[in-house]
mmCIF file of C-alpha atoms and ligand atoms in Angstrom:
data_model
loop_
_atom_site.group_PDB
_atom_site.id
_atom_site.type_symbol
_atom_site.label_atom_id
_atom_site.label_comp_id
_atom_site.label_asym_id
_atom_site.label_seq_id
_atom_site.Cartn_x
_atom_site.Cartn_y
_atom_site.Cartn_z
ATOM 1 C CA MET A 1 4.356 53.069 -88.993
ATOM 2 C CA SER A 2 4.371 51.868 -92.569
ATOM 3 C CA ARG A 3 1.136 50.250 -93.718
ATOM 4 C CA ASP A 4 3.352 47.538 -95.309
ATOM 5 C CA VAL A 5 3.733 44.573 -93.068
ATOM 6 C CA ALA A 6 5.739 42.175 -95.174
ATOM 7 C CA VAL A 7 4.226 38.715 -94.786
ATOM 8 C CA ASP A 8 6.862 37.360 -97.099
ATOM 9 C CA ARG A 9 9.740 38.538 -99.223
ATOM 10 C CA VAL A 10 9.933 35.972 -101.946
ATOM 11 C CA ASP A 11 11.231 35.431 -105.448
ATOM 12 C CA VAL A 12 7.776 34.744 -106.843
ATOM 13 C CA ALA A 13 4.287 35.683 -105.642
ATOM 14 C CA VAL A 14 1.492 33.870 -107.465
ATOM 15 C CA ALA A 15 -1.952 35.456 -107.379
ATOM 16 C CA GLY A 16 -4.359 32.533 -107.620
ATOM 17 C CA GLY A 17 -4.195 29.017 -106.206
ATOM 18 C CA GLY A 18 -6.155 27.209 -108.899
ATOM 19 C CA LEU A 19 -4.591 24.550 -111.107
ATOM 20 C CA ILE A 20 -2.640 27.090 -113.170
ATOM 21 C CA GLY A 21 -1.274 29.031 -110.194
ATOM 22 C CA LEU A 22 -0.289 25.913 -108.258
ATOM 23 C CA GLY A 23 1.312 24.261 -111.275
ATOM 24 C CA ILE A 24 3.531 27.309 -111.746
ATOM 25 C CA ALA A 25 4.281 27.565 -108.027
ATOM 26 C CA TRP A 26 5.280 23.892 -107.852
ATOM 27 C CA ARG A 27 7.573 24.103 -110.861
ATOM 28 C CA CYS A 28 9.160 27.382 -109.673
ATOM 29 C CA ALA A 29 9.842 25.875 -106.234
ATOM 30 C CA GLN A 30 11.437 22.841 -107.886
ATOM 31 C CA ARG A 31 13.837 25.258 -109.612
ATOM 32 C CA GLY A 32 14.960 26.607 -106.251
ATOM 33 C CA LEU A 33 12.838 29.773 -106.087
ATOM 34 C CA SER A 34 11.007 30.896 -102.971
ATOM 35 C CA VAL A 35 7.300 31.062 -103.807
ATOM 36 C CA THR A 36 4.140 32.290 -102.109
ATOM 37 C CA VAL A 37 0.673 31.616 -103.491
ATOM 38 C CA VAL A 38 -2.095 33.978 -102.421
ATOM 39 C CA ASP A 39 -5.664 32.703 -102.590
ATOM 40 C CA VAL A 40 -8.480 32.990 -100.078
ATOM 41 C CA ALA A 41 -9.845 29.550 -101.045
ATOM 42 C CA PRO A 42 -7.442 27.670 -103.335
ATOM 43 C CA GLY A 43 -9.182 25.526 -105.925
ATOM 44 C CA SER A 44 -12.668 26.917 -105.387
ATOM 45 C CA GLY A 45 -12.919 28.690 -108.743
ATOM 46 C CA ALA A 46 -13.065 27.204 -112.238
ATOM 47 C CA SER A 47 -10.789 24.335 -111.122
ATOM 48 C CA TYR A 48 -13.597 23.183 -108.817
ATOM 49 C CA ALA A 49 -16.187 22.971 -111.567
ATOM 50 C CA ALA A 50 -13.942 21.589 -114.304
ATOM 51 C CA ALA A 51 -14.889 18.235 -115.819
ATOM 52 C CA GLY A 52 -11.215 17.492 -116.448
ATOM 53 C CA MET A 53 -11.409 16.702 -120.146
ATOM 54 C CA LEU A 54 -8.031 16.429 -121.841
ATOM 55 C CA ALA A 55 -9.536 16.517 -125.272
ATOM 56 C CA PRO A 56 -7.772 18.796 -127.738
ATOM 57 C CA VAL A 57 -8.738 16.693 -130.746
ATOM 58 C CA ALA A 58 -12.435 16.222 -129.936
ATOM 59 C CA GLU A 59 -12.674 19.925 -129.083
ATOM 60 C CA ALA A 60 -10.594 21.184 -132.061
ATOM 61 C CA GLY A 61 -12.089 24.488 -133.159
ATOM 62 C CA TYR A 62 -11.961 25.958 -136.659
ATOM 63 C CA GLY A 63 -9.415 28.771 -136.794
ATOM 64 C CA GLU A 64 -7.838 27.670 -133.498
ATOM 65 C CA GLU A 65 -4.951 25.660 -134.934
ATOM 66 C CA ARG A 66 -2.311 27.461 -132.840
ATOM 67 C CA LEU A 67 -4.255 26.793 -129.648
ATOM 68 C CA LEU A 68 -4.610 23.169 -130.719
ATOM 69 C CA GLU A 69 -0.806 22.875 -130.951
ATOM 70 C CA LEU A 70 -0.429 24.214 -127.414
ATOM 71 C CA CYS A 71 -3.148 21.846 -126.162
ATOM 72 C CA ARG A 72 -1.508 18.858 -127.860
ATOM 73 C CA ALA A 73 1.867 19.747 -126.371
ATOM 74 C CA SER A 74 0.274 19.840 -122.928
ATOM 75 C CA LEU A 75 -1.587 16.562 -123.482
ATOM 76 C CA ALA A 76 1.692 14.924 -124.522
ATOM 77 C CA SER A 77 3.296 15.944 -121.237
ATOM 78 C CA PHE A 78 0.276 15.012 -119.086
ATOM 79 C CA PRO A 79 1.142 11.362 -118.341
ATOM 80 C CA ALA A 80 4.635 12.274 -117.075
ATOM 81 C CA PHE A 81 3.249 15.261 -115.154
ATOM 82 C CA VAL A 82 0.663 13.036 -113.455
ATOM 83 C CA ALA A 83 3.180 10.266 -112.750
ATOM 84 C CA GLU A 84 5.538 12.743 -111.082
ATOM 85 C CA LEU A 85 2.730 14.258 -109.017
ATOM 86 C CA GLU A 86 1.409 10.873 -107.922
ATOM 87 C CA ARG A 87 4.906 9.664 -107.038
ATOM 88 C CA GLU A 88 5.712 12.768 -105.007
ATOM 89 C CA THR A 89 2.428 12.995 -103.142
ATOM 90 C CA GLY A 90 1.099 9.429 -103.017
ATOM 91 C CA LEU A 91 -2.232 10.879 -104.237
ATOM 92 C CA GLU A 92 -4.073 9.595 -107.283
ATOM 93 C CA VAL A 93 -5.444 12.054 -109.806
ATOM 94 C CA GLY A 94 -7.680 9.712 -111.819
ATOM 95 C CA LEU A 95 -6.141 9.926 -115.288
ATOM 96 C CA ARG A 96 -8.450 8.026 -117.685
ATOM 97 C CA THR A 97 -7.152 7.017 -121.088
ATOM 98 C CA ALA A 98 -10.234 5.360 -122.565
ATOM 99 C CA GLY A 99 -10.634 8.045 -125.234
ATOM 100 C CA THR A 100 -13.574 10.204 -126.221
ATOM 101 C CA CYS A 101 -16.647 9.369 -128.296
ATOM 102 C CA VAL A 102 -18.372 12.240 -130.088
ATOM 103 C CA VAL A 103 -21.925 11.306 -131.049
ATOM 104 C CA GLY A 104 -24.693 12.867 -133.117
ATOM 105 C CA PHE A 105 -28.460 12.432 -133.407
ATOM 106 C CA ASP A 106 -29.826 13.885 -136.630
ATOM 107 C CA ALA A 107 -28.621 14.615 -140.151
ATOM 108 C CA ASP A 108 -27.381 18.085 -139.203
ATOM 109 C CA ASP A 109 -25.438 16.688 -136.238
ATOM 110 C CA MET A 110 -23.842 14.105 -138.506
ATOM 111 C CA ALA A 111 -22.960 16.740 -141.098
ATOM 112 C CA ALA A 112 -21.239 18.717 -138.314
ATOM 113 C CA LEU A 113 -19.391 15.583 -137.142
ATOM 114 C CA ASP A 114 -18.272 14.822 -140.700
ATOM 115 C CA LEU A 115 -16.952 18.371 -141.059
ATOM 116 C CA LEU A 116 -15.133 18.054 -137.729
ATOM 117 C CA HIS A 117 -13.694 14.722 -138.840
ATOM 118 C CA ALA A 118 -12.462 16.218 -142.131
ATOM 119 C CA PHE A 119 -10.896 19.120 -140.230
ATOM 120 C CA GLN A 120 -9.191 16.730 -137.803
ATOM 121 C CA ARG A 121 -7.799 14.645 -140.661
ATOM 122 C CA GLU A 122 -6.600 17.761 -142.469
ATOM 123 C CA LEU A 123 -4.609 18.597 -139.337
ATOM 124 C CA GLY A 124 -3.244 15.058 -139.146
ATOM 125 C CA LEU A 125 -5.148 14.300 -135.938
ATOM 126 C CA SER A 126 -6.120 10.771 -135.074
ATOM 127 C CA SER A 127 -9.889 10.352 -135.156
ATOM 128 C CA GLU A 128 -12.068 7.560 -136.499
ATOM 129 C CA ARG A 129 -15.573 7.841 -138.002
ATOM 130 C CA ILE A 130 -17.614 4.949 -136.602
ATOM 131 C CA THR A 131 -21.205 3.749 -136.879
ATOM 132 C CA ALA A 132 -23.893 3.953 -134.209
ATOM 133 C CA ARG A 133 -23.533 0.212 -133.666
ATOM 134 C CA GLU A 134 -19.754 0.512 -133.209
ATOM 135 C CA VAL A 135 -19.984 3.366 -130.744
ATOM 136 C CA ARG A 136 -22.534 1.401 -128.702
ATOM 137 C CA ARG A 137 -20.157 -1.524 -128.614
ATOM 138 C CA ARG A 138 -17.657 0.801 -126.948
ATOM 139 C CA GLU A 139 -20.204 2.490 -124.710
ATOM 140 C CA PRO A 140 -23.255 0.215 -124.269
ATOM 141 C CA ALA A 141 -25.036 2.796 -122.097
ATOM 142 C CA LEU A 142 -25.497 5.098 -125.094
ATOM 143 C CA THR A 143 -28.993 5.376 -126.520
ATOM 144 C CA PRO A 144 -29.777 3.305 -129.643
ATOM 145 C CA ARG A 145 -31.231 6.487 -131.182
ATOM 146 C CA LEU A 146 -27.794 7.772 -132.189
ATOM 147 C CA ARG A 147 -26.949 8.264 -135.859
ATOM 148 C CA GLY A 148 -23.153 7.837 -135.704
ATOM 149 C CA ALA A 149 -19.971 8.951 -134.000
ATOM 150 C CA LEU A 150 -16.297 9.796 -134.005
ATOM 151 C CA HIS A 151 -13.888 7.980 -131.739
ATOM 152 C CA VAL A 152 -10.831 9.905 -130.586
ATOM 153 C CA GLY A 153 -8.626 7.394 -128.815
ATOM 154 C CA GLY A 154 -5.976 9.886 -127.679
ATOM 155 C CA ASP A 155 -8.287 12.299 -125.817
ATOM 156 C CA HIS A 156 -8.284 11.579 -122.098
ATOM 157 C CA SER A 157 -9.634 12.972 -118.817
ATOM 158 C CA VAL A 158 -8.479 13.547 -115.269
ATOM 159 C CA ASP A 159 -10.217 14.191 -111.952
ATOM 160 C CA ALA A 160 -9.683 17.960 -111.745
ATOM 161 C CA ARG A 161 -10.369 18.166 -108.008
ATOM 162 C CA ALA A 162 -7.947 15.323 -107.279
ATOM 163 C CA LEU A 163 -5.384 16.981 -109.544
ATOM 164 C CA HIS A 164 -5.754 20.193 -107.579
ATOM 165 C CA ALA A 165 -5.348 18.388 -104.244
ATOM 166 C CA ALA A 166 -2.186 16.689 -105.490
ATOM 167 C CA LEU A 167 -0.745 19.937 -106.855
ATOM 168 C CA LEU A 168 -1.416 21.686 -103.554
ATOM 169 C CA ALA A 169 0.334 18.887 -101.647
ATOM 170 C CA ALA A 170 3.262 18.782 -104.083
ATOM 171 C CA ALA A 171 3.688 22.562 -104.062
ATOM 172 C CA MET A 172 3.653 22.715 -100.274
ATOM 173 C CA SER A 173 6.107 19.869 -99.891
ATOM 174 C CA ALA A 174 8.400 21.637 -102.390
ATOM 175 C CA GLY A 175 8.362 24.624 -100.031
ATOM 176 C CA VAL A 176 5.623 26.807 -101.499
ATOM 177 C CA ARG A 177 3.844 28.896 -98.902
ATOM 178 C CA VAL A 178 0.100 29.223 -99.411
ATOM 179 C CA VAL A 179 -1.416 32.348 -97.866
ATOM 180 C CA ARG A 180 -5.173 31.967 -97.544
ATOM 181 C CA ALA A 181 -6.102 35.593 -98.002
ATOM 182 C CA GLU A 182 -7.598 37.678 -100.761
ATOM 183 C CA ALA A 183 -5.153 39.551 -102.992
ATOM 184 C CA THR A 184 -6.733 43.015 -103.092
ATOM 185 C CA ALA A 185 -4.228 44.805 -105.343
ATOM 186 C CA LEU A 186 -0.998 44.479 -107.203
ATOM 187 C CA GLU A 187 1.761 46.324 -105.395
ATOM 188 C CA VAL A 188 3.526 48.605 -107.901
ATOM 189 C CA ARG A 189 6.728 50.388 -106.964
ATOM 190 C CA ASP A 190 8.912 52.503 -109.227
ATOM 191 C CA GLY A 191 7.013 51.381 -112.297
ATOM 192 C CA ARG A 192 7.267 47.658 -111.659
ATOM 193 C CA ALA A 193 5.192 44.954 -110.008
ATOM 194 C CA ALA A 194 6.627 44.419 -106.553
ATOM 195 C CA GLY A 195 4.158 42.179 -104.778
ATOM 196 C CA LEU A 196 0.584 41.600 -103.735
ATOM 197 C CA GLU A 197 -1.468 43.528 -101.225
ATOM 198 C CA LEU A 198 -3.664 41.352 -99.067
ATOM 199 C CA ALA A 199 -7.016 42.012 -97.425
ATOM 200 C CA GLY A 200 -6.085 43.397 -94.035
ATOM 201 C CA GLY A 201 -3.183 45.450 -95.385
ATOM 202 C CA ASP A 202 -0.272 43.010 -95.364
ATOM 203 C CA VAL A 203 1.923 42.808 -98.443
ATOM 204 C CA VAL A 204 3.771 39.903 -99.994
ATOM 205 C CA THR A 205 6.738 41.481 -101.720
ATOM 206 C CA ALA A 206 8.265 39.621 -104.625
ATOM 207 C CA GLY A 207 10.765 39.879 -107.450
ATOM 208 C CA THR A 208 8.153 38.529 -109.870
ATOM 209 C CA VAL A 209 4.383 38.451 -109.576
ATOM 210 C CA VAL A 210 2.494 35.831 -111.595
ATOM 211 C CA LEU A 211 -1.135 36.638 -112.358
ATOM 212 C CA ALA A 212 -3.171 33.410 -112.349
ATOM 213 C CA LEU A 213 -6.541 34.608 -111.111
ATOM 214 C CA GLY A 214 -8.599 33.023 -113.870
ATOM 215 C CA ALA A 215 -11.678 35.056 -114.773
ATOM 216 C CA ARG A 216 -10.806 37.624 -112.092
ATOM 217 C CA SER A 217 -7.366 38.369 -113.564
ATOM 218 C CA ALA A 218 -8.406 41.625 -115.235
ATOM 219 C CA GLY A 219 -10.059 42.918 -112.065
ATOM 220 C CA LEU A 220 -7.072 43.056 -109.727
ATOM 221 C CA PRO A 221 -6.333 46.753 -109.105
ATOM 222 C CA GLY A 222 -2.930 47.727 -110.464
ATOM 223 C CA VAL A 223 -2.974 45.173 -113.295
ATOM 224 C CA PRO A 224 -2.749 46.727 -116.788
ATOM 225 C CA PRO A 225 -5.868 46.342 -119.002
ATOM 226 C CA LEU A 226 -6.392 42.701 -119.988
ATOM 227 C CA PRO A 227 -9.021 41.251 -122.345
ATOM 228 C CA VAL A 228 -10.155 38.525 -119.938
ATOM 229 C CA ARG A 229 -13.877 38.160 -119.279
ATOM 230 C CA PRO A 230 -16.039 35.682 -117.336
ATOM 231 C CA VAL A 231 -17.864 33.018 -119.357
ATOM 232 C CA LYS A 232 -20.221 31.206 -117.022
ATOM 233 C CA GLY A 233 -20.468 27.440 -117.061
ATOM 234 C CA GLN A 234 -23.028 25.414 -115.126
ATOM 235 C CA VAL A 235 -22.136 21.808 -114.456
ATOM 236 C CA LEU A 236 -23.727 18.834 -112.677
ATOM 237 C CA ARG A 237 -22.213 15.981 -110.687
ATOM 238 C CA LEU A 238 -24.109 12.710 -110.315
ATOM 239 C CA ARG A 239 -23.435 9.618 -108.227
ATOM 240 C CA ASP A 240 -23.755 5.831 -108.632
ATOM 241 C CA ALA A 241 -22.415 5.937 -112.179
ATOM 242 C CA SER A 242 -19.659 3.364 -111.808
ATOM 243 C CA GLY A 243 -19.402 1.255 -114.961
ATOM 244 C CA LEU A 244 -21.911 3.415 -116.843
ATOM 245 C CA LEU A 245 -19.339 4.950 -119.214
ATOM 246 C CA GLU A 246 -15.810 3.861 -120.030
ATOM 247 C CA GLY A 247 -14.603 7.241 -121.321
ATOM 248 C CA THR A 248 -15.818 10.742 -122.119
ATOM 249 C CA VAL A 249 -18.869 11.196 -124.328
ATOM 250 C CA ARG A 250 -19.465 14.446 -126.123
ATOM 251 C CA ALA A 251 -22.733 14.821 -127.948
ATOM 252 C CA LEU A 252 -24.467 17.001 -130.440
ATOM 253 C CA VAL A 253 -28.137 16.551 -129.617
ATOM 254 C CA ARG A 254 -29.962 18.112 -132.557
ATOM 255 C CA GLY A 255 -27.505 20.991 -132.499
ATOM 256 C CA ARG A 256 -27.096 21.303 -128.714
ATOM 257 C CA HIS A 257 -23.794 20.429 -127.030
ATOM 258 C CA VAL A 258 -23.440 18.326 -123.905
ATOM 259 C CA TYR A 259 -20.623 16.228 -122.441
ATOM 260 C CA LEU A 260 -20.542 13.391 -119.918
ATOM 261 C CA VAL A 261 -17.298 12.581 -118.125
ATOM 262 C CA PRO A 262 -16.881 9.616 -115.743
ATOM 263 C CA CYS A 263 -14.812 10.613 -112.751
ATOM 264 C CA ALA A 264 -13.720 9.636 -109.242
ATOM 265 C CA GLY A 265 -15.031 6.074 -109.124
ATOM 266 C CA ASP A 266 -18.787 6.390 -109.245
ATOM 267 C CA ARG A 267 -19.243 10.012 -110.317
ATOM 268 C CA LEU A 268 -20.437 11.390 -113.618
ATOM 269 C CA ILE A 269 -19.950 15.029 -114.585
ATOM 270 C CA VAL A 270 -22.405 16.577 -117.028
ATOM 271 C CA GLY A 271 -21.630 19.932 -118.576
ATOM 272 C CA ALA A 272 -21.737 22.623 -119.443
ATOM 273 C CA THR A 273 -23.579 25.799 -120.244
ATOM 274 C CA VAL A 274 -21.664 28.626 -121.934
ATOM 275 C CA GLU A 275 -23.142 31.933 -120.812
ATOM 276 C CA GLU A 276 -21.921 35.461 -121.481
ATOM 277 C CA GLN A 277 -23.448 37.227 -118.527
ATOM 278 C CA GLY A 278 -20.655 38.515 -116.324
ATOM 279 C CA PHE A 279 -19.748 37.177 -112.919
ATOM 280 C CA GLY A 280 -22.187 35.087 -110.945
ATOM 281 C CA ASP A 281 -22.414 31.521 -109.753
ATOM 282 C CA THR A 282 -26.177 31.127 -109.786
ATOM 283 C CA VAL A 283 -27.398 27.716 -110.812
ATOM 284 C CA THR A 284 -30.572 28.148 -112.852
ATOM 285 C CA ALA A 285 -33.531 25.817 -113.314
ATOM 286 C CA GLY A 286 -33.155 26.228 -117.072
ATOM 287 C CA GLY A 287 -29.446 25.361 -116.997
ATOM 288 C CA VAL A 288 -30.013 22.204 -114.956
ATOM 289 C CA HIS A 289 -33.018 21.239 -117.079
ATOM 290 C CA ASP A 290 -31.144 21.583 -120.368
ATOM 291 C CA LEU A 291 -28.115 19.629 -119.163
ATOM 292 C CA LEU A 292 -30.192 16.793 -117.713
ATOM 293 C CA ARG A 293 -32.564 16.612 -120.692
ATOM 294 C CA ASP A 294 -29.653 16.271 -123.116
ATOM 295 C CA ALA A 295 -27.593 13.950 -120.908
ATOM 296 C CA ILE A 296 -30.574 11.594 -120.457
ATOM 297 C CA GLU A 297 -31.219 11.638 -124.171
ATOM 298 C CA VAL A 298 -27.604 10.556 -124.796
ATOM 299 C CA VAL A 299 -27.368 8.049 -121.922
ATOM 300 C CA PRO A 300 -30.864 7.106 -120.667
ATOM 301 C CA GLY A 301 -29.368 5.517 -117.525
ATOM 302 C CA VAL A 302 -28.453 9.007 -116.279
ATOM 303 C CA ALA A 303 -32.099 9.318 -115.160
ATOM 304 C CA GLU A 304 -31.436 6.715 -112.455
ATOM 305 C CA LEU A 305 -28.420 8.483 -110.943
ATOM 306 C CA GLU A 306 -28.397 10.612 -107.833
ATOM 307 C CA LEU A 307 -27.860 14.308 -108.541
ATOM 308 C CA VAL A 308 -25.391 15.402 -105.881
ATOM 309 C CA GLU A 309 -24.129 18.773 -107.036
ATOM 310 C CA ALA A 310 -25.040 21.589 -109.386
ATOM 311 C CA LEU A 311 -22.614 24.459 -109.583
ATOM 312 C CA ALA A 312 -21.553 27.355 -111.752
ATOM 313 C CA ARG A 313 -18.204 29.049 -112.177
ATOM 314 C CA PRO A 314 -16.788 31.658 -114.553
ATOM 315 C CA ARG A 315 -14.313 30.450 -117.172
ATOM 316 C CA PRO A 316 -11.625 33.008 -118.040
ATOM 317 C CA GLY A 317 -12.518 33.897 -121.631
ATOM 318 C CA THR A 318 -10.339 35.810 -124.100
ATOM 319 C CA PRO A 319 -11.101 37.222 -127.576
ATOM 320 C CA ASP A 320 -9.490 34.249 -129.371
ATOM 321 C CA ASN A 321 -10.267 31.565 -126.731
ATOM 322 C CA ALA A 322 -6.546 31.074 -126.064
ATOM 323 C CA PRO A 323 -4.629 31.864 -122.886
ATOM 324 C CA ILE A 324 -2.454 34.896 -122.237
ATOM 325 C CA LEU A 325 1.054 33.758 -121.339
ATOM 326 C CA GLY A 326 4.239 35.732 -120.797
ATOM 327 C CA THR A 327 5.400 39.167 -119.853
ATOM 328 C CA SER A 328 3.089 42.157 -119.483
ATOM 329 C CA PRO A 329 3.507 45.881 -120.135
ATOM 330 C CA LEU A 330 4.359 46.187 -116.437
ATOM 331 C CA PRO A 331 7.881 44.923 -115.639
ATOM 332 C CA GLY A 332 7.863 42.251 -112.981
ATOM 333 C CA LEU A 333 4.325 41.085 -113.807
ATOM 334 C CA VAL A 334 3.973 37.758 -115.641
ATOM 335 C CA LEU A 335 0.624 36.695 -117.117
ATOM 336 C CA ALA A 336 -0.798 33.172 -116.911
ATOM 337 C CA CYS A 337 -4.507 33.674 -117.410
ATOM 338 C CA GLY A 338 -7.372 33.405 -119.899
ATOM 339 C CA HIS A 339 -7.325 29.620 -120.230
ATOM 340 C CA HIS A 340 -11.062 29.602 -121.033
ATOM 341 C CA ARG A 341 -12.196 25.986 -121.684
ATOM 342 C CA ASN A 342 -8.724 24.465 -121.416
ATOM 343 C CA GLY A 343 -7.380 25.235 -117.957
ATOM 344 C CA VAL A 344 -6.985 21.642 -116.804
ATOM 345 C CA LEU A 345 -5.447 20.487 -120.061
ATOM 346 C CA LEU A 346 -3.051 23.439 -120.257
ATOM 347 C CA THR A 347 -1.794 23.158 -116.670
ATOM 348 C CA PRO A 348 1.481 21.287 -117.441
ATOM 349 C CA VAL A 349 2.539 23.364 -120.450
ATOM 350 C CA THR A 350 1.654 26.615 -118.684
ATOM 351 C CA ALA A 351 3.551 25.603 -115.543
ATOM 352 C CA ASP A 352 6.660 24.713 -117.522
ATOM 353 C CA ALA A 353 6.579 27.721 -119.848
ATOM 354 C CA ILE A 354 5.961 30.320 -117.162
ATOM 355 C CA THR A 355 8.582 28.790 -114.873
ATOM 356 C CA GLU A 356 11.127 28.892 -117.695
ATOM 357 C CA LEU A 357 10.264 32.557 -118.277
ATOM 358 C CA VAL A 358 10.623 33.405 -114.600
ATOM 359 C CA VAL A 359 13.897 31.512 -114.216
ATOM 360 C CA THR A 360 15.640 32.372 -117.502
ATOM 361 C CA GLY A 361 13.793 35.430 -118.825
ATOM 362 C CA ALA A 362 12.898 33.580 -122.052
ATOM 363 C CA LEU A 363 9.445 32.252 -122.903
ATOM 364 C CA PRO A 364 9.690 28.820 -124.581
ATOM 365 C CA GLU A 365 8.816 28.626 -128.266
ATOM 366 C CA VAL A 366 5.570 26.697 -127.663
ATOM 367 C CA ALA A 367 4.085 29.575 -125.636
ATOM 368 C CA ARG A 368 5.284 32.499 -127.755
ATOM 369 C CA PRO A 369 2.155 32.804 -129.919
ATOM 370 C CA PHE A 370 0.142 33.462 -126.749
ATOM 371 C CA THR A 371 1.646 36.666 -125.408
ATOM 372 C CA LEU A 372 -0.645 39.610 -124.685
ATOM 373 C CA ASP A 373 0.589 41.659 -127.634
ATOM 374 C CA ARG A 374 -1.197 39.340 -130.131
ATOM 375 C CA LEU A 375 -4.490 40.692 -128.758
ATOM 376 C CA GLU A 376 -3.342 44.296 -128.755
ATOM 377 C CA ARG A 377 -2.287 44.342 -132.396
HETATM 378 N N1 LIG B 401 -13.755 22.365 -121.188
HETATM 379 C C1 LIG B 401 -15.090 22.202 -120.832
HETATM 380 C C2 LIG B 401 -15.839 23.426 -120.573
HETATM 381 O O1 LIG B 401 -15.304 24.512 -120.605
HETATM 382 O O2 LIG B 401 -17.017 23.340 -120.336
#
C-alpha cells in the first residue's frame, strides 16, 4: 500500500494558518480555487502575540523605503479589507483610527524623534511635531515628564486576535478546508512542489503550495534554503485599561523602545522585546520587568492594571526586515514569509499579491521588489 493517503487534492495547499496564510487562503477561495490550510493550531504563532499596530509611518526605518511603500499600500487597503471581513462574518476586528503618538523623554530621545520627523517629511509622510503639553491633551494618561512628541494621525491599529478569528471564519465560509495537523515536509515530485506531508503520514496534494509558516518557514523539510530566522518578542496584556489611551503610544524612554496599544475594549498590550536567540517562547523576568518599567514610566496608570498575560513568540526575521513574496527556486512552491515586525499590517497586500500570482502567474508590481532573489544577489 502506498504511504500516501490523500487527505485532499486541491488547487492550493497553504502551510500555516496565521494571518498571512489565512488571508491568502480566503482570497484564493474567493477566486474559485480549492484551498486547504494545514496548521496544527491556527493563529497560535506570531499572530497570537501581535499588538496589531498598523503603523508604517511611526515605524519608518532608515534604508527601508521600499518596505515602507509596501506597508503603506497595505494600510491603504486595510479599511476595505476589514469592512469586507466584518460584513461577511458579522465579527468585529477592532480597527482603531485614533493615530499614533511617538514620545520621548530626554534630549537624546528628542534628537532621535526630530531625525525621524525629518526623515518622514523627506518621504512626504504625514507626521506632526508636537509639544509635551499637546501630546498630553491628546493622551491625558501620559506622564508629565515627557519632553515632546510626534503625532502620526494616519497610523492605526487592529485587534490581531479578532482579525485572525474573522479571517478563519471568512476562509471557511468561502470553502477553505482547515486541516489541524502539523505539516512535516513539503512533498516534492518530479522536481516540483506537489503538496504537504502531514504528521501521521497523510498527504495533501496540490497544484501550488504556499509557504506561510512564519519563523518556521525555513525549517520545513523539502523547502529550498531561505534566509528566515526567529526574532523573539515578549509581550504583555493587561486588563481594566478602558479609556486609558485613545490610540497607540510608542515611546523612546532614554533610548529604550516600548509601545502601548489599546485593544479589545479594556485591554492594553505592551511590547515588545527584540531578541536574537533562536526559537523559544520563554517569558523571562527581565523581559517582563523591562516592559513594565518602561510602560509605567510612559503611562503611570499602567501600574494599576491587572497583568493577565505574558507571552513570547518568534517573529519571522529576514536580512533586510522585509517579507519574501513570490515564486521560489522550486516550481510549484510560492513564498509568503519573513514578515518580521509587519505581519498584521501586510496581511491584505500579501493576500492580494500572492493570490494574483497563484491565479494569473504574475506577481503584482507592488510585491516585485520582495522576491527571494533580492536576498540571493
Ligand atoms: N510590530 C511590533 C513588533 O514586532 O513588536
